[in-house]
Amino acid sequence: MNGITASTALWYSSRATGIVALVMLTAVVVLGVAVNRQSRLPGLPRFGVVGLHRSVSLLSVVFLAIHVVTAVVDPYVTLRLTDAVLPFGASYEPLWIGLGAVSFDLMAAVIVTSLLRVRLGRPIWRAVHWLAYVSWPVAIAHGMGSSTDMQSGWLLALAIGCIVAVVAAVAWRIAGKANAAPRPARVAQVFTQIRRHESVRAGGR
Amino acid sequence: MNGTTRLRVDPTRCTGHGCCAELLAEHISLDEWGYPVIAEADIPAVLLRDAKRAVADCPALALRLSREAY
Amino acid sequence: MATMTAQAQVSHPGSASGLAPGRRLLPPAGLTLDQHLVLHGPPAYRGRLGALVDELRAAGLTGRGGAAFPVHRKMSAVLSAGGRPVVAANGAEGEPAAHKDKTLLALAPHLVLDGLQLAAEAVGARDAYLYIHRAGRVSQYLDAVLAQRHAAQVDRVPVSVVYAPPRFLAGQESALVHRIEGGPAVPRYAPRLVAECGIAGAPTLVQNVETLAHIALIARYGAPWFREAGTPEEPGTMLATIYPASGKARVVETAPGTPISALLDVQAAQAVLVGGYHGTWLPAARAAQLRLSNTALRPEGAALGAGVLAALPYDRCGVRETARVLRYLADESAGQCGPCLNGLPRVADTWATLAGAGPHRAARANLERWAHLLDGRGACHHPDGSMRFARSAFTVFGDDLRHHERGYCSGTNSAPFLPLPAHAPLADEDWS
């Protein structure tokens, strides 16, 4: 395009903030698994990993808000604010935008229940939190389908990088579950560790 | 209301993340396996905010603040 | 109350005066329902809520499951909680050395079940549970007994039998609740008492089967009769499983206040284990001076517990016996709580080291560090009780530990003395 119009600026802002939000949410998923696996990030205390997981997720909400608002305000495509939360009713790319709405709804549930987790109690908080693993794939599908940006060039490479990161994180998560002995076998596992003079303690992740 | 404010851990939920010991070092330490040793004492008012943060931030939601009779 | 006692004396030849203190709970042979009714009469139902509680307070009955909690207070707690209460008879005697509950259920099930019905009436429960280990003939027998009582309309509240897995912790109160709800028999952490919030959230009265048998007798013969045995602070009789230094183990009905030397051949023993595997070792000479009561035992750091008294003969090695039991206790951890899961196996392994020859300094340092580290940090008292057992052994068998370090053991008889289950739990034998 030749000149930068206000519309173009809004359109670029929406795409850019969308991509940034996707990268941040990728980081959130990886950090979430890191919390679960009780791993440490160099230089950070234990609650640093937890804190980073939360901070990045809240920051991604900010970028998502801008991503949605700029898309709605931009006259180039006719999107209503409700299209961001009510899926598949948009007049522009209803499928791909709809996926964005689904992802956003799931994310909102995860974040709201996390902010209220003490009051809601562990069973509800945990059950809803699992939806994060649904929200992310839907988000990247939305990202790659809604515009051609991430379908070629370095943005495609970025998208693939994010997918690889999340797949690795999920594998890491599953490995943790596999390592954790079922209850009847836990004590035996500790005796094995003692015999091998391991100082690693049992019961964690 | 008379009573003490105590921090209690559900040991069946705790998996030894250890965040609580960092957030409330004056009251919680970790044993050699990474599990919290919580002081059997009232949480003074000045530590209450940190205690609430420890409860909210525990990844396993294993901590509780409870008002108990002496 | 006086009228009820008089009624029992008037209408039934097997009246209170016929029950000597050593013969209240355990008949010489198992009684059929008819024999039971001839001896004791029908269950002394009161016909109204809460009526029995005052009598139980007057009788001073405390729980015979190990915690010795006043029964009337537990019942009052259930009554105040409102809702639809439930009662459970805890016959899951997971302690390998204790046989009193099994014996009582085999010889006098009707006393236990009468007590269960009376407890249900007292708290207004309309559901009752009998929680027992699945043990072949006795379980079948109890099914038959329950059917018989139901047919004869002796029972007013339906009793459901729930089986406990063969694990040490299965009889723990919250594990019982968990199992009856359909889950595994592992303890749960709950800020609220089981009496207020138990099975499916209902106020739940859990009583050991021996306690229920006492309730059945008190309801018929009255509080003053109950207090004719025992001490003023610890009235009534109690069942104990006795392991003499020489001779067969047996279950006896005795009373608090009885000298330990009257129950055990302490002179033939080097040490006495009081309470069970969550109990305390005492030097035999000290035990010989003590009476069997919580009042006498508490200053020594001991308690009646599961009612086990074992006199360790001179020819055995206390260190090896302790190491064996600690290995069992570690294997019986539910594995839910970090301190217990990590601590007990290490303590057990350390004692296994102490039972062998070689330098013990590191082992001793470890035990010192762990001595009180596990207390109160589990969802149940398994770590606390196991460490109490271990600490008392460390004190009582101090000389033997020094011998072991130098490479010799004073035990000439390597046969195990303290009873443990024949096989270790299988890795996939869950608490279900």
mmCIF file of N, CA and C in Angstrom, chain A residues 20-134:
data_model
loop_
_atom_site.group_PDB
_atom_site.id
_atom_site.type_symbol
_atom_site.label_atom_id
_atom_site.label_comp_id
_atom_site.label_asym_id
_atom_site.label_seq_id
_atom_site.Cartn_x
_atom_site.Cartn_y
_atom_site.Cartn_z
ATOM 1 N N VAL A 20 1.669 -10.493 18.917
ATOM 2 C CA VAL A 20 2.356 -10.357 20.207
ATOM 3 C C VAL A 20 1.600 -11.135 21.278
ATOM 4 N N ALA A 21 0.279 -11.021 21.282
ATOM 5 C CA ALA A 21 -0.521 -11.748 22.276
ATOM 6 C C ALA A 21 -0.313 -13.245 22.128
ATOM 7 N N LEU A 22 -0.246 -13.726 20.900
ATOM 8 C CA LEU A 22 -0.048 -15.159 20.671
ATOM 9 C C LEU A 22 1.290 -15.621 21.232
ATOM 10 N N VAL A 23 2.334 -14.826 20.976
ATOM 11 C CA VAL A 23 3.654 -15.181 21.512
ATOM 12 C C VAL A 23 3.623 -15.186 23.033
ATOM 13 N N MET A 24 2.951 -14.182 23.599
ATOM 14 C CA MET A 24 2.871 -14.114 25.068
ATOM 15 C C MET A 24 2.110 -15.304 25.620
ATOM 16 N N LEU A 25 1.025 -15.687 24.949
ATOM 17 C CA LEU A 25 0.236 -16.815 25.451
ATOM 18 C C LEU A 25 1.024 -18.121 25.316
ATOM 19 N N THR A 26 1.861 -18.184 24.301
ATOM 20 C CA THR A 26 2.757 -19.338 24.192
ATOM 21 C C THR A 26 3.658 -19.388 25.417
ATOM 22 N N ALA A 27 4.211 -18.213 25.769
ATOM 23 C CA ALA A 27 5.063 -18.149 26.964
ATOM 24 C C ALA A 27 4.275 -18.539 28.206
ATOM 25 N N VAL A 28 3.017 -18.114 28.291
ATOM 26 C CA VAL A 28 2.189 -18.435 29.459
ATOM 27 C C VAL A 28 2.015 -19.939 29.591
ATOM 28 N N VAL A 29 1.760 -20.612 28.476
ATOM 29 C CA VAL A 29 1.582 -22.070 28.523
ATOM 30 C C VAL A 29 2.874 -22.738 28.981
ATOM 31 N N VAL A 30 3.988 -22.317 28.402
ATOM 32 C CA VAL A 30 5.276 -22.908 28.795
ATOM 33 C C VAL A 30 5.553 -22.645 30.275
ATOM 34 N N LEU A 31 5.314 -21.402 30.713
ATOM 35 C CA LEU A 31 5.532 -21.067 32.129
ATOM 36 C C LEU A 31 4.585 -21.856 33.033
ATOM 37 N N GLY A 32 3.372 -22.073 32.567
ATOM 38 C CA GLY A 32 2.416 -22.841 33.368
ATOM 39 C C GLY A 32 2.908 -24.260 33.604
ATOM 40 N N VAL A 33 3.462 -24.862 32.567
ATOM 41 C CA VAL A 33 4.026 -26.204 32.741
ATOM 42 C C VAL A 33 5.248 -26.138 33.655
ATOM 43 N N ALA A 34 6.024 -25.084 33.521
ATOM 44 C CA ALA A 34 7.194 -24.924 34.390
ATOM 45 C C ALA A 34 6.773 -24.863 35.853
ATOM 46 N N VAL A 35 5.673 -24.170 36.134
ATOM 47 C CA VAL A 35 5.175 -24.116 37.514
ATOM 48 C C VAL A 35 4.805 -25.515 37.969
ATOM 49 N N ASN A 36 4.060 -26.208 37.132
ATOM 50 C CA ASN A 36 3.607 -27.548 37.490
ATOM 51 C C ASN A 36 4.780 -28.491 37.724
ATOM 52 N N ARG A 37 5.818 -28.358 36.899
ATOM 53 C CA ARG A 37 6.994 -29.228 37.027
ATOM 54 C C ARG A 37 7.975 -28.716 38.078
ATOM 55 N N GLN A 38 7.599 -27.645 38.741
ATOM 56 C CA GLN A 38 8.432 -27.075 39.810
ATOM 57 C C GLN A 38 9.849 -26.778 39.332
ATOM 58 N N SER A 39 9.961 -26.256 38.111
ATOM 59 C CA SER A 39 11.311 -25.937 37.673
ATOM 60 C C SER A 39 11.607 -24.472 37.966
ATOM 61 N N ARG A 40 12.888 -24.169 38.050
ATOM 62 C CA ARG A 40 13.297 -22.825 38.409
ATOM 63 C C ARG A 40 13.835 -22.126 37.173
ATOM 64 N N LEU A 41 13.631 -20.835 37.084
ATOM 65 C CA LEU A 41 14.259 -20.051 36.033
ATOM 66 C C LEU A 41 15.489 -19.392 36.642
ATOM 67 N N PRO A 42 16.594 -19.409 35.917
ATOM 68 C CA PRO A 42 17.833 -18.882 36.519
ATOM 69 C C PRO A 42 17.652 -17.446 36.992
ATOM 70 N N GLY A 43 18.109 -17.243 38.210
ATOM 71 C CA GLY A 43 18.041 -15.893 38.743
ATOM 72 C C GLY A 43 16.718 -15.542 39.382
ATOM 73 N N LEU A 44 15.713 -16.401 39.216
ATOM 74 C CA LEU A 44 14.401 -16.087 39.789
ATOM 75 C C LEU A 44 14.095 -16.990 40.982
ATOM 76 N N PRO A 45 13.463 -16.431 42.025
ATOM 77 C CA PRO A 45 13.017 -17.295 43.126
ATOM 78 C C PRO A 45 11.858 -18.173 42.648
ATOM 79 N N ARG A 46 11.433 -19.105 43.499
ATOM 80 C CA ARG A 46 10.361 -20.025 43.092
ATOM 81 C C ARG A 46 9.085 -19.278 42.732
ATOM 82 N N PHE A 47 8.719 -18.302 43.536
ATOM 83 C CA PHE A 47 7.468 -17.610 43.220
ATOM 84 C C PHE A 47 7.635 -16.721 41.996
ATOM 85 N N GLY A 48 8.879 -16.566 41.542
ATOM 86 C CA GLY A 48 9.117 -15.813 40.315
ATOM 87 C C GLY A 48 8.498 -16.485 39.106
ATOM 88 N N VAL A 49 8.605 -17.804 39.050
ATOM 89 C CA VAL A 49 8.016 -18.529 37.924
ATOM 90 C C VAL A 49 6.497 -18.370 37.952
ATOM 91 N N VAL A 50 5.923 -18.543 39.150
ATOM 92 C CA VAL A 50 4.479 -18.361 39.323
ATOM 93 C C VAL A 50 4.087 -16.939 38.939
ATOM 94 N N GLY A 51 4.849 -15.991 39.463
ATOM 95 C CA GLY A 51 4.542 -14.591 39.211
ATOM 96 C C GLY A 51 4.632 -14.233 37.740
ATOM 97 N N LEU A 52 5.657 -14.781 37.055
ATOM 98 C CA LEU A 52 5.831 -14.490 35.637
ATOM 99 C C LEU A 52 4.672 -15.081 34.837
ATOM 100 N N HIS A 53 4.286 -16.281 35.194
ATOM 101 C CA HIS A 53 3.153 -16.951 34.542
ATOM 102 C C HIS A 53 1.914 -16.065 34.634
ATOM 103 N N ARG A 54 1.695 -15.503 35.830
ATOM 104 C CA ARG A 54 0.515 -14.655 35.990
ATOM 105 C C ARG A 54 0.690 -13.319 35.276
ATOM 106 N N SER A 55 1.831 -12.677 35.464
ATOM 107 C CA SER A 55 2.041 -11.340 34.874
ATOM 108 C C SER A 55 1.914 -11.369 33.364
ATOM 109 N N VAL A 56 2.549 -12.359 32.741
ATOM 110 C CA VAL A 56 2.503 -12.421 31.272
ATOM 111 C C VAL A 56 1.073 -12.677 30.795
ATOM 112 N N SER A 57 0.325 -13.493 31.545
ATOM 113 C CA SER A 57 -1.053 -13.754 31.112
ATOM 114 C C SER A 57 -1.897 -12.491 31.220
ATOM 115 N N LEU A 58 -1.668 -11.700 32.281
ATOM 116 C CA LEU A 58 -2.440 -10.463 32.425
ATOM 117 C C LEU A 58 -2.020 -9.446 31.365
ATOM 118 N N LEU A 59 -0.725 -9.433 31.040
ATOM 119 C CA LEU A 59 -0.253 -8.524 30.006
ATOM 120 C C LEU A 59 -0.829 -8.911 28.650
ATOM 121 N N SER A 60 -0.947 -10.203 28.424
ATOM 122 C CA SER A 60 -1.491 -10.640 27.138
ATOM 123 C C SER A 60 -2.952 -10.210 27.002
ATOM 124 N N VAL A 61 -3.653 -10.087 28.118
ATOM 125 C CA VAL A 61 -5.034 -9.592 28.078
ATOM 126 C C VAL A 61 -5.050 -8.158 27.544
ATOM 127 N N VAL A 62 -4.071 -7.372 27.997
ATOM 128 C CA VAL A 62 -3.971 -5.985 27.533
ATOM 129 C C VAL A 62 -3.793 -5.960 26.018
ATOM 130 N N PHE A 63 -2.835 -6.769 25.541
ATOM 131 C CA PHE A 63 -2.602 -6.800 24.095
ATOM 132 C C PHE A 63 -3.817 -7.331 23.348
ATOM 133 N N LEU A 64 -4.486 -8.285 23.928
ATOM 134 C CA LEU A 64 -5.691 -8.805 23.291
ATOM 135 C C LEU A 64 -6.784 -7.742 23.220
ATOM 136 N N ALA A 65 -6.875 -6.959 24.267
ATOM 137 C CA ALA A 65 -7.888 -5.896 24.277
ATOM 138 C C ALA A 65 -7.641 -4.920 23.130
ATOM 139 N N ILE A 66 -6.361 -4.542 22.988
ATOM 140 C CA ILE A 66 -6.028 -3.624 21.892
ATOM 141 C C ILE A 66 -6.289 -4.308 20.554
ATOM 142 N N HIS A 67 -5.916 -5.558 20.455
ATOM 143 C CA HIS A 67 -6.124 -6.358 19.243
ATOM 144 C C HIS A 67 -7.603 -6.349 18.840
ATOM 145 N N VAL A 68 -8.486 -6.529 19.804
ATOM 146 C CA VAL A 68 -9.928 -6.572 19.532
ATOM 147 C C VAL A 68 -10.466 -5.183 19.181
ATOM 148 N N VAL A 69 -10.101 -4.209 20.011
ATOM 149 C CA VAL A 69 -10.651 -2.856 19.821
ATOM 150 C C VAL A 69 -10.229 -2.264 18.483
ATOM 151 N N THR A 70 -8.953 -2.415 18.148
ATOM 152 C CA THR A 70 -8.495 -1.857 16.873
ATOM 153 C C THR A 70 -9.197 -2.548 15.711
ATOM 154 N N ALA A 71 -9.431 -3.836 15.819
ATOM 155 C CA ALA A 71 -10.122 -4.543 14.741
ATOM 156 C C ALA A 71 -11.567 -4.078 14.605
ATOM 157 N N VAL A 72 -12.193 -3.813 15.723
ATOM 158 C CA VAL A 72 -13.592 -3.370 15.705
ATOM 159 C C VAL A 72 -13.708 -1.952 15.139
ATOM 160 N N VAL A 73 -12.796 -1.076 15.623
ATOM 161 C CA VAL A 73 -12.862 0.332 15.218
ATOM 162 C C VAL A 73 -12.487 0.499 13.747
ATOM 163 N N ASP A 74 -11.583 -0.344 13.282
ATOM 164 C CA ASP A 74 -11.104 -0.221 11.911
ATOM 165 C C ASP A 74 -12.270 -0.376 10.927
ATOM 166 N N PRO A 75 -12.481 0.640 10.050
ATOM 167 C CA PRO A 75 -13.603 0.548 9.102
ATOM 168 C C PRO A 75 -13.355 -0.429 7.945
ATOM 169 N N TYR A 76 -12.130 -0.863 7.789
ATOM 170 C CA TYR A 76 -11.788 -1.761 6.671
ATOM 171 C C TYR A 76 -12.590 -3.060 6.723
ATOM 172 N N VAL A 77 -12.765 -3.589 7.938
ATOM 173 C CA VAL A 77 -13.609 -4.773 8.108
ATOM 174 C C VAL A 77 -14.719 -4.439 9.085
ATOM 175 N N THR A 78 -15.894 -4.968 8.820
ATOM 176 C CA THR A 78 -17.003 -4.673 9.723
ATOM 177 C C THR A 78 -17.093 -5.750 10.798
ATOM 178 N N LEU A 79 -16.474 -5.441 11.941
ATOM 179 C CA LEU A 79 -16.568 -6.353 13.077
ATOM 180 C C LEU A 79 -17.194 -5.608 14.241
ATOM 181 N N ARG A 80 -18.095 -6.285 14.948
ATOM 182 C CA ARG A 80 -18.680 -5.659 16.127
ATOM 183 C C ARG A 80 -17.950 -6.178 17.354
ATOM 184 N N LEU A 81 -18.094 -5.436 18.448
ATOM 185 C CA LEU A 81 -17.438 -5.836 19.693
ATOM 186 C C LEU A 81 -17.923 -7.220 20.135
ATOM 187 N N THR A 82 -19.199 -7.483 19.867
ATOM 188 C CA THR A 82 -19.742 -8.769 20.303
ATOM 189 C C THR A 82 -19.126 -9.949 19.553
ATOM 190 N N ASP A 83 -18.599 -9.681 18.360
ATOM 191 C CA ASP A 83 -17.971 -10.763 17.596
ATOM 192 C C ASP A 83 -16.722 -11.301 18.290
ATOM 193 N N ALA A 84 -16.203 -10.514 19.244
ATOM 194 C CA ALA A 84 -15.008 -10.959 19.964
ATOM 195 C C ALA A 84 -15.351 -11.985 21.032
ATOM 196 N N VAL A 85 -16.595 -12.013 21.439
ATOM 197 C CA VAL A 85 -16.970 -12.979 22.477
ATOM 198 C C VAL A 85 -18.044 -13.965 22.013
ATOM 199 N N LEU A 86 -18.848 -13.563 21.037
ATOM 200 C CA LEU A 86 -19.867 -14.484 20.526
ATOM 201 C C LEU A 86 -19.387 -15.029 19.190
ATOM 202 N N PRO A 87 -19.047 -16.304 19.163
ATOM 203 C CA PRO A 87 -18.361 -16.814 17.977
ATOM 204 C C PRO A 87 -19.272 -17.027 16.765
ATOM 205 N N PHE A 88 -18.626 -16.950 15.604
ATOM 206 C CA PHE A 88 -19.180 -17.353 14.311
ATOM 207 C C PHE A 88 -20.348 -16.496 13.810
ATOM 208 N N GLY A 89 -20.523 -15.277 14.390
ATOM 209 C CA GLY A 89 -21.598 -14.400 13.900
ATOM 210 C C GLY A 89 -21.074 -13.234 13.084
ATOM 211 N N ALA A 90 -19.744 -13.192 12.893
ATOM 212 C CA ALA A 90 -19.153 -12.041 12.207
ATOM 213 C C ALA A 90 -19.460 -12.092 10.714
ATOM 214 N N SER A 91 -19.471 -10.904 10.101
ATOM 215 C CA SER A 91 -19.709 -10.849 8.659
ATOM 216 C C SER A 91 -18.410 -11.011 7.876
ATOM 217 N N TYR A 92 -17.263 -10.781 8.542
ATOM 218 C CA TYR A 92 -15.951 -10.974 7.922
ATOM 219 C C TYR A 92 -15.334 -12.245 8.490
ATOM 220 N N GLU A 93 -14.978 -13.159 7.610
ATOM 221 C CA GLU A 93 -14.331 -14.407 8.027
ATOM 222 C C GLU A 93 -14.972 -15.004 9.285
ATOM 223 N N PRO A 94 -16.243 -15.349 9.219
ATOM 224 C CA PRO A 94 -16.928 -15.789 10.449
ATOM 225 C C PRO A 94 -16.256 -16.981 11.125
ATOM 226 N N LEU A 95 -15.701 -17.921 10.360
ATOM 227 C CA LEU A 95 -15.081 -19.085 10.982
ATOM 228 C C LEU A 95 -13.855 -18.679 11.778
ATOM 229 N N TRP A 96 -12.899 -17.996 11.116
ATOM 230 C CA TRP A 96 -11.618 -17.693 11.773
ATOM 231 C C TRP A 96 -11.773 -16.690 12.895
ATOM 232 N N ILE A 97 -12.622 -15.686 12.679
ATOM 233 C CA ILE A 97 -12.874 -14.731 13.754
ATOM 234 C C ILE A 97 -13.595 -15.445 14.904
ATOM 235 N N GLY A 98 -14.496 -16.328 14.532
ATOM 236 C CA GLY A 98 -15.223 -17.098 15.540
ATOM 237 C C GLY A 98 -14.286 -17.895 16.435
ATOM 238 N N LEU A 99 -13.262 -18.488 15.818
ATOM 239 C CA LEU A 99 -12.287 -19.229 16.628
ATOM 240 C C LEU A 99 -11.592 -18.297 17.615
ATOM 241 N N GLY A 100 -11.333 -17.081 17.145
ATOM 242 C CA GLY A 100 -10.735 -16.112 18.054
ATOM 243 C C GLY A 100 -11.636 -15.855 19.250
ATOM 244 N N ALA A 101 -12.936 -15.763 18.985
ATOM 245 C CA ALA A 101 -13.874 -15.523 20.072
ATOM 246 C C ALA A 101 -13.904 -16.701 21.033
ATOM 247 N N VAL A 102 -13.886 -17.915 20.478
ATOM 248 C CA VAL A 102 -13.883 -19.110 21.335
ATOM 249 C C VAL A 102 -12.649 -19.097 22.231
ATOM 250 N N SER A 103 -11.503 -18.857 21.608
ATOM 251 C CA SER A 103 -10.259 -18.830 22.376
ATOM 252 C C SER A 103 -10.313 -17.774 23.464
ATOM 253 N N PHE A 104 -10.835 -16.602 23.102
ATOM 254 C CA PHE A 104 -10.905 -15.513 24.071
ATOM 255 C C PHE A 104 -11.827 -15.887 25.233
ATOM 256 N N ASP A 105 -12.969 -16.499 24.936
ATOM 257 C CA ASP A 105 -13.907 -16.893 25.991
ATOM 258 C C ASP A 105 -13.260 -17.876 26.963
ATOM 259 N N LEU A 106 -12.581 -18.868 26.386
ATOM 260 C CA LEU A 106 -11.936 -19.865 27.243
ATOM 261 C C LEU A 106 -10.881 -19.206 28.117
ATOM 262 N N MET A 107 -10.116 -18.317 27.493
ATOM 263 C CA MET A 107 -9.058 -17.626 28.221
ATOM 264 C C MET A 107 -9.646 -16.788 29.341
ATOM 265 N N ALA A 108 -10.751 -16.119 29.046
ATOM 266 C CA ALA A 108 -11.383 -15.279 30.054
ATOM 267 C C ALA A 108 -11.811 -16.128 31.246
ATOM 268 N N ALA A 109 -12.349 -17.313 30.965
ATOM 269 C CA ALA A 109 -12.769 -18.197 32.052
ATOM 270 C C ALA A 109 -11.568 -18.599 32.897
ATOM 271 N N VAL A 110 -10.474 -18.949 32.218
ATOM 272 C CA VAL A 110 -9.269 -19.356 32.947
ATOM 273 C C VAL A 110 -8.771 -18.217 33.828
ATOM 274 N N ILE A 111 -8.723 -17.020 33.251
ATOM 275 C CA ILE A 111 -8.151 -15.895 33.998
ATOM 276 C C ILE A 111 -9.058 -15.457 35.148
ATOM 277 N N VAL A 112 -10.345 -15.378 34.884
ATOM 278 C CA VAL A 112 -11.251 -14.946 35.952
ATOM 279 C C VAL A 112 -11.232 -15.949 37.108
ATOM 280 N N THR A 113 -11.296 -17.246 36.772
ATOM 281 C CA THR A 113 -11.282 -18.241 37.865
ATOM 282 C C THR A 113 -9.946 -18.219 38.595
ATOM 283 N N SER A 114 -8.867 -17.888 37.878
ATOM 284 C CA SER A 114 -7.574 -17.813 38.555
ATOM 285 C C SER A 114 -7.506 -16.637 39.508
ATOM 286 N N LEU A 115 -8.105 -15.511 39.098
ATOM 287 C CA LEU A 115 -8.104 -14.354 39.990
ATOM 288 C C LEU A 115 -8.942 -14.637 41.240
ATOM 289 N N LEU A 116 -9.951 -15.505 41.094
ATOM 290 C CA LEU A 116 -10.839 -15.803 42.209
ATOM 291 C C LEU A 116 -10.567 -17.168 42.822
ATOM 292 N N ARG A 117 -9.382 -17.725 42.562
ATOM 293 C CA ARG A 117 -9.153 -19.133 42.897
ATOM 294 C C ARG A 117 -9.288 -19.448 44.381
ATOM 295 N N VAL A 118 -8.913 -18.536 45.250
ATOM 296 C CA VAL A 118 -9.039 -18.823 46.678
ATOM 297 C C VAL A 118 -10.508 -18.983 47.052
ATOM 298 N N ARG A 119 -11.330 -18.079 46.500
ATOM 299 C CA ARG A 119 -12.742 -18.131 46.831
ATOM 300 C C ARG A 119 -13.441 -19.320 46.184
ATOM 301 N N LEU A 120 -13.039 -19.656 44.951
ATOM 302 C CA LEU A 120 -13.727 -20.724 44.225
ATOM 303 C C LEU A 120 -13.315 -22.104 44.699
ATOM 304 N N GLY A 121 -12.122 -22.206 45.250
ATOM 305 C CA GLY A 121 -11.667 -23.508 45.707
ATOM 306 C C GLY A 121 -10.971 -24.274 44.602
ATOM 307 N N ARG A 122 -10.161 -25.245 45.046
ATOM 308 C CA ARG A 122 -9.304 -25.922 44.096
ATOM 309 C C ARG A 122 -10.016 -26.717 43.018
ATOM 310 N N PRO A 123 -11.070 -27.491 43.350
ATOM 311 C CA PRO A 123 -11.679 -28.303 42.283
ATOM 312 C C PRO A 123 -12.164 -27.483 41.094
ATOM 313 N N ILE A 124 -12.866 -26.382 41.343
ATOM 314 C CA ILE A 124 -13.389 -25.577 40.236
ATOM 315 C C ILE A 124 -12.255 -24.900 39.492
ATOM 316 N N TRP A 125 -11.318 -24.323 40.257
ATOM 317 C CA TRP A 125 -10.216 -23.607 39.611
ATOM 318 C C TRP A 125 -9.439 -24.543 38.687
ATOM 319 N N ARG A 126 -9.136 -25.732 39.195
ATOM 320 C CA ARG A 126 -8.345 -26.690 38.398
ATOM 321 C C ARG A 126 -9.080 -27.141 37.150
ATOM 322 N N ALA A 127 -10.369 -27.445 37.329
ATOM 323 C CA ALA A 127 -11.152 -27.937 36.197
ATOM 324 C C ALA A 127 -11.161 -26.910 35.065
ATOM 325 N N VAL A 128 -11.397 -25.641 35.402
ATOM 326 C CA VAL A 128 -11.453 -24.602 34.365
ATOM 327 C C VAL A 128 -10.068 -24.343 33.776
ATOM 328 N N HIS A 129 -9.043 -24.472 34.626
ATOM 329 C CA HIS A 129 -7.694 -24.171 34.154
ATOM 330 C C HIS A 129 -7.251 -25.084 33.024
ATOM 331 N N TRP A 130 -7.760 -26.319 33.033
ATOM 332 C CA TRP A 130 -7.428 -27.261 31.956
ATOM 333 C C TRP A 130 -7.827 -26.699 30.582
ATOM 334 N N LEU A 131 -8.842 -25.815 30.571
ATOM 335 C CA LEU A 131 -9.301 -25.254 29.298
ATOM 336 C C LEU A 131 -8.218 -24.454 28.593
ATOM 337 N N ALA A 132 -7.176 -24.090 29.309
ATOM 338 C CA ALA A 132 -6.075 -23.373 28.667
ATOM 339 C C ALA A 132 -5.483 -24.197 27.535
ATOM 340 N N TYR A 133 -5.458 -25.511 27.716
ATOM 341 C CA TYR A 133 -4.904 -26.386 26.681
ATOM 342 C C TYR A 133 -5.801 -26.465 25.446
ATOM 343 N N VAL A 134 -7.033 -26.008 25.589
ATOM 344 C CA VAL A 134 -7.940 -25.919 24.437
ATOM 345 C C VAL A 134 -7.839 -24.530 23.827
#
